JSON list of C-alpha atoms in Angstrom, two decimals:
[
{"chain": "A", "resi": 1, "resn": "UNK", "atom": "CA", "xyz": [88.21, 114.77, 92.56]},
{"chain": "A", "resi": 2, "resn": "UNK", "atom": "CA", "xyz": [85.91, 117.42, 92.58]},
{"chain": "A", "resi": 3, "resn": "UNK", "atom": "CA", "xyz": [84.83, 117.41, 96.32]},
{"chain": "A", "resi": 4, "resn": "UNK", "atom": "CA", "xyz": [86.44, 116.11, 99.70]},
{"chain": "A", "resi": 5, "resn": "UNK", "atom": "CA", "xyz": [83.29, 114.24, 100.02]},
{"chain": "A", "resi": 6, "resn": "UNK", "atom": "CA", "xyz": [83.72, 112.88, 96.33]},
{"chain": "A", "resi": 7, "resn": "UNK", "atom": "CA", "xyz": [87.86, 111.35, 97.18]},
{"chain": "A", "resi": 8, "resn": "UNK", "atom": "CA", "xyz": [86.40, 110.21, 100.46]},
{"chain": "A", "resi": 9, "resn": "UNK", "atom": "CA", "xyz": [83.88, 108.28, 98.90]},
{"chain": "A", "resi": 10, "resn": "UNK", "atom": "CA", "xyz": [86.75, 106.86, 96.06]},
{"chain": "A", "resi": 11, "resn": "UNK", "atom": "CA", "xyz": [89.36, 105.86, 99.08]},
{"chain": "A", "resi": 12, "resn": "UNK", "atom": "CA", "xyz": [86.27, 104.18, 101.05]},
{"chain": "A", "resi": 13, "resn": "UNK", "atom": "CA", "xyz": [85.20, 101.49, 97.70]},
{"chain": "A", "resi": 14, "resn": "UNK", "atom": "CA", "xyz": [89.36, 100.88, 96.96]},
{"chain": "A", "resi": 15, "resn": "UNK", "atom": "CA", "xyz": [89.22, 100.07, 101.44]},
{"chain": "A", "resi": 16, "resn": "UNK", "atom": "CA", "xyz": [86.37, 97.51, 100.24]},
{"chain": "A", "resi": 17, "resn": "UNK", "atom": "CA", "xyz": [89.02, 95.71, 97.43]},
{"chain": "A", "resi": 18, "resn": "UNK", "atom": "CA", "xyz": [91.81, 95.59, 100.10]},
{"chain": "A", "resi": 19, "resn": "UNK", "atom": "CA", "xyz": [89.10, 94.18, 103.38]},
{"chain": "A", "resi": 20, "resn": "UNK", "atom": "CA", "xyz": [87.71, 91.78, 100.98]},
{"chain": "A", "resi": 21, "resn": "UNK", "atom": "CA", "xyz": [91.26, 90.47, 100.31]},
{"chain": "A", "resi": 22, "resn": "UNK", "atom": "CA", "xyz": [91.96, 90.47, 103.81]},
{"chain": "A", "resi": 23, "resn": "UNK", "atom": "CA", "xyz": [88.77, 88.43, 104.35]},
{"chain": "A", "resi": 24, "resn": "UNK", "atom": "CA", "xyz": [90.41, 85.36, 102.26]},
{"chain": "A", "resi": 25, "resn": "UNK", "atom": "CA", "xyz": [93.32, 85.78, 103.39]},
{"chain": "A", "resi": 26, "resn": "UNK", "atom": "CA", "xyz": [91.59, 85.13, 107.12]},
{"chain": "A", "resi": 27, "resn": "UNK", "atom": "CA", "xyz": [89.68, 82.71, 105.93]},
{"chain": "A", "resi": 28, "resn": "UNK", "atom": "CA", "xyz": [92.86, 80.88, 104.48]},
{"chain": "A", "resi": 29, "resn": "UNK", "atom": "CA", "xyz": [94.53, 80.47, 107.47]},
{"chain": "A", "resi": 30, "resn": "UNK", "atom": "CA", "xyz": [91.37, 79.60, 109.65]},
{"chain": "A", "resi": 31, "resn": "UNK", "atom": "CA", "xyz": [90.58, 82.85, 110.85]},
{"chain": "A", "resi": 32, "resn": "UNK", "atom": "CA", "xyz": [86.65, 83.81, 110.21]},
{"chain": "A", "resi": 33, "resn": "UNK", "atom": "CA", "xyz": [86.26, 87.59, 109.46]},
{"chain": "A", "resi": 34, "resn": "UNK", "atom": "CA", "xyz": [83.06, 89.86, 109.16]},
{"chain": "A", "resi": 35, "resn": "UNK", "atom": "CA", "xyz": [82.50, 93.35, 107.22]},
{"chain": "A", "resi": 36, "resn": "UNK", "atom": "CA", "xyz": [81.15, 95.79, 109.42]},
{"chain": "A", "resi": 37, "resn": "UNK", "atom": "CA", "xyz": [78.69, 98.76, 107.57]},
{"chain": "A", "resi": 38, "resn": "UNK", "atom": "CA", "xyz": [76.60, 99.59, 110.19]},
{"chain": "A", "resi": 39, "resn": "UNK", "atom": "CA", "xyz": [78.77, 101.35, 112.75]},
{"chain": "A", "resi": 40, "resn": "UNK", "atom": "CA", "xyz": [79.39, 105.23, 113.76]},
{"chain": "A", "resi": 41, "resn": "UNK", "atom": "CA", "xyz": [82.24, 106.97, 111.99]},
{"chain": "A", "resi": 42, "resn": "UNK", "atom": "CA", "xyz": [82.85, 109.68, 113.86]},
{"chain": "A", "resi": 43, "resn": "UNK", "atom": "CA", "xyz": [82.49, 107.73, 117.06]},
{"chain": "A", "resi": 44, "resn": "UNK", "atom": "CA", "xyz": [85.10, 105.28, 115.61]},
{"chain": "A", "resi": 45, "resn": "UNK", "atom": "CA", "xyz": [87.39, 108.21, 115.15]},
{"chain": "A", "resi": 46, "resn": "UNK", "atom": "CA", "xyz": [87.45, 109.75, 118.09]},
{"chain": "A", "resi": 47, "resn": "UNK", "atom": "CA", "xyz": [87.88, 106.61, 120.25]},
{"chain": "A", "resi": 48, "resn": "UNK", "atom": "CA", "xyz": [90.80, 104.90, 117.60]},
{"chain": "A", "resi": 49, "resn": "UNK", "atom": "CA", "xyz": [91.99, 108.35, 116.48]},
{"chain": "A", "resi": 50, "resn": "UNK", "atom": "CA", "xyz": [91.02, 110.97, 119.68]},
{"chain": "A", "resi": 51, "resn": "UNK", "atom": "CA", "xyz": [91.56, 108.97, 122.79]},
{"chain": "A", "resi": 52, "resn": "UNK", "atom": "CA", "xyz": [93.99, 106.14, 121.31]},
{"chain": "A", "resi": 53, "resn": "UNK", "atom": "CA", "xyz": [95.73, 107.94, 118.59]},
{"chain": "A", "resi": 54, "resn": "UNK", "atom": "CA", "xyz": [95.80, 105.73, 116.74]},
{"chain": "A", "resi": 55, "resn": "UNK", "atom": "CA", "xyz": [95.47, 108.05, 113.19]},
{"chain": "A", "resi": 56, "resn": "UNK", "atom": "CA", "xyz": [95.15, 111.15, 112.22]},
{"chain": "A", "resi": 57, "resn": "UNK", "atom": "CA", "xyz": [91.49, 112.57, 112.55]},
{"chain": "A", "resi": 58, "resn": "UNK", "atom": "CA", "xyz": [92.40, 115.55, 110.71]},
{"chain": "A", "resi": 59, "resn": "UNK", "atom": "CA", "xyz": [93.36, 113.87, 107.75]},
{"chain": "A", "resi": 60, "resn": "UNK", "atom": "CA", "xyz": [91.72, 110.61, 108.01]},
{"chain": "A", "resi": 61, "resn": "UNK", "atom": "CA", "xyz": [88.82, 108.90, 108.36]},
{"chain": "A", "resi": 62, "resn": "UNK", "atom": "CA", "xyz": [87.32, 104.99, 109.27]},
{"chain": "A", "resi": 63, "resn": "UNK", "atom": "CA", "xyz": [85.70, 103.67, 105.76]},
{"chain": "A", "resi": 64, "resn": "UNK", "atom": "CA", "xyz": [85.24, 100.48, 106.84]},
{"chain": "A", "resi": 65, "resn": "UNK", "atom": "CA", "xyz": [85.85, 97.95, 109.78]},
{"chain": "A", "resi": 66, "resn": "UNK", "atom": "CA", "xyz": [86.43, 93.83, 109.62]},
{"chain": "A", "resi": 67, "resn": "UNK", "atom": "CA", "xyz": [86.07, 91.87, 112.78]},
{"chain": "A", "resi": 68, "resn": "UNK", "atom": "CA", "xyz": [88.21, 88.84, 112.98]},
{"chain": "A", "resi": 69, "resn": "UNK", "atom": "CA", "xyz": [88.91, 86.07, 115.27]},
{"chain": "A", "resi": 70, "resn": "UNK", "atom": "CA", "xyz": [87.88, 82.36, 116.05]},
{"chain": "A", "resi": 71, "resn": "UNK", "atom": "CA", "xyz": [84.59, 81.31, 116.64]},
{"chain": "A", "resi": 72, "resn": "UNK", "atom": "CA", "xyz": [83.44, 79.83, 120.03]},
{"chain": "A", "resi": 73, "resn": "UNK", "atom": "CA", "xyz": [82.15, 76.87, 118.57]},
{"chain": "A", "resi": 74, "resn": "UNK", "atom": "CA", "xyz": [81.45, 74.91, 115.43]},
{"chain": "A", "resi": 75, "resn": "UNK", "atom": "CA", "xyz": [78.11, 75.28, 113.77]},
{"chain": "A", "resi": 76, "resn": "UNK", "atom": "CA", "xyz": [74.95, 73.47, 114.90]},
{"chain": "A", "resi": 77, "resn": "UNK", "atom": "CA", "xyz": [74.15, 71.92, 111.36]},
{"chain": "A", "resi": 78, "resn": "UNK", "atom": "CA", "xyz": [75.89, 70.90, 108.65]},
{"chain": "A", "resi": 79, "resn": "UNK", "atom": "CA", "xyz": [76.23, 73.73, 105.56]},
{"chain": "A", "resi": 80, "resn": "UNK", "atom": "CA", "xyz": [73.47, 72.73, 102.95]},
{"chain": "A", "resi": 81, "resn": "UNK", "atom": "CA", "xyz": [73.17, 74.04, 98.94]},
{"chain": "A", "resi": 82, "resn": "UNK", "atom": "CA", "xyz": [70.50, 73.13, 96.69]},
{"chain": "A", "resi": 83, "resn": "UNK", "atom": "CA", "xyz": [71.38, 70.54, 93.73]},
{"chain": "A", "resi": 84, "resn": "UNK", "atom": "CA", "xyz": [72.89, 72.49, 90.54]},
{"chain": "A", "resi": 85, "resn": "UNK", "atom": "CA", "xyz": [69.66, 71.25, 88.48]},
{"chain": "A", "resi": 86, "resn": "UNK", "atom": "CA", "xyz": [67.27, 73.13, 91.33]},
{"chain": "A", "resi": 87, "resn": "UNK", "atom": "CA", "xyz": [68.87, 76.40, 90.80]},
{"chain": "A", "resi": 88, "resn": "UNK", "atom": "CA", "xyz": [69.89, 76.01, 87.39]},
{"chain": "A", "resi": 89, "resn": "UNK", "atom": "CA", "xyz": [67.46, 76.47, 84.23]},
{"chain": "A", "resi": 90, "resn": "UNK", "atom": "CA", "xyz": [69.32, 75.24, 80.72]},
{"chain": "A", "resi": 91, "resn": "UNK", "atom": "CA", "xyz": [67.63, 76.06, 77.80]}
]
């Protein structure tokens, strides 16, 4: 890698292959999931890695995050896809 910043940014798309199969895996066995972008790394890292020590902060970093758990309740309408021949052109 030619920069820190450069094998950072490899090891946080390979986190993405491994949440995503963690996400089916959830979603096999029931469990709904939900990919997180939007939150503070180094905020994350000092409260999993600082205060809980949970990692390393000095050699690693949070990439990514996945919430999982049950919902509350079951959804308020019924799922609904547009018929194949509404989305579909064949020519």
């Amino acid at each position: 890698m030619e920069s820190e910043r450069a094998a950072f940014d490899w090891s946080a798309k390979q986190a993405y292959i491994v949440m995503a199969n963690m996400m089916t895996a959830a979603a096999f066995l029931g469990v709904d999931s939900c990919a997180i972008e939007g939150f503070q790394p180094k905020e994350l890292d000092r409260i999993l890695g600082d205060e809980l020590k949970l990692y390393d902060t000095e050699h690693y970093s949070a990439a990514v995050t996945l919430a999982l758990g049950y919902r509350d309740e079951l959804p308020h309408r019924d799922k609904t896809r547009r018929p194949l021949s509404e989305s579909v052109i064949w020519k």
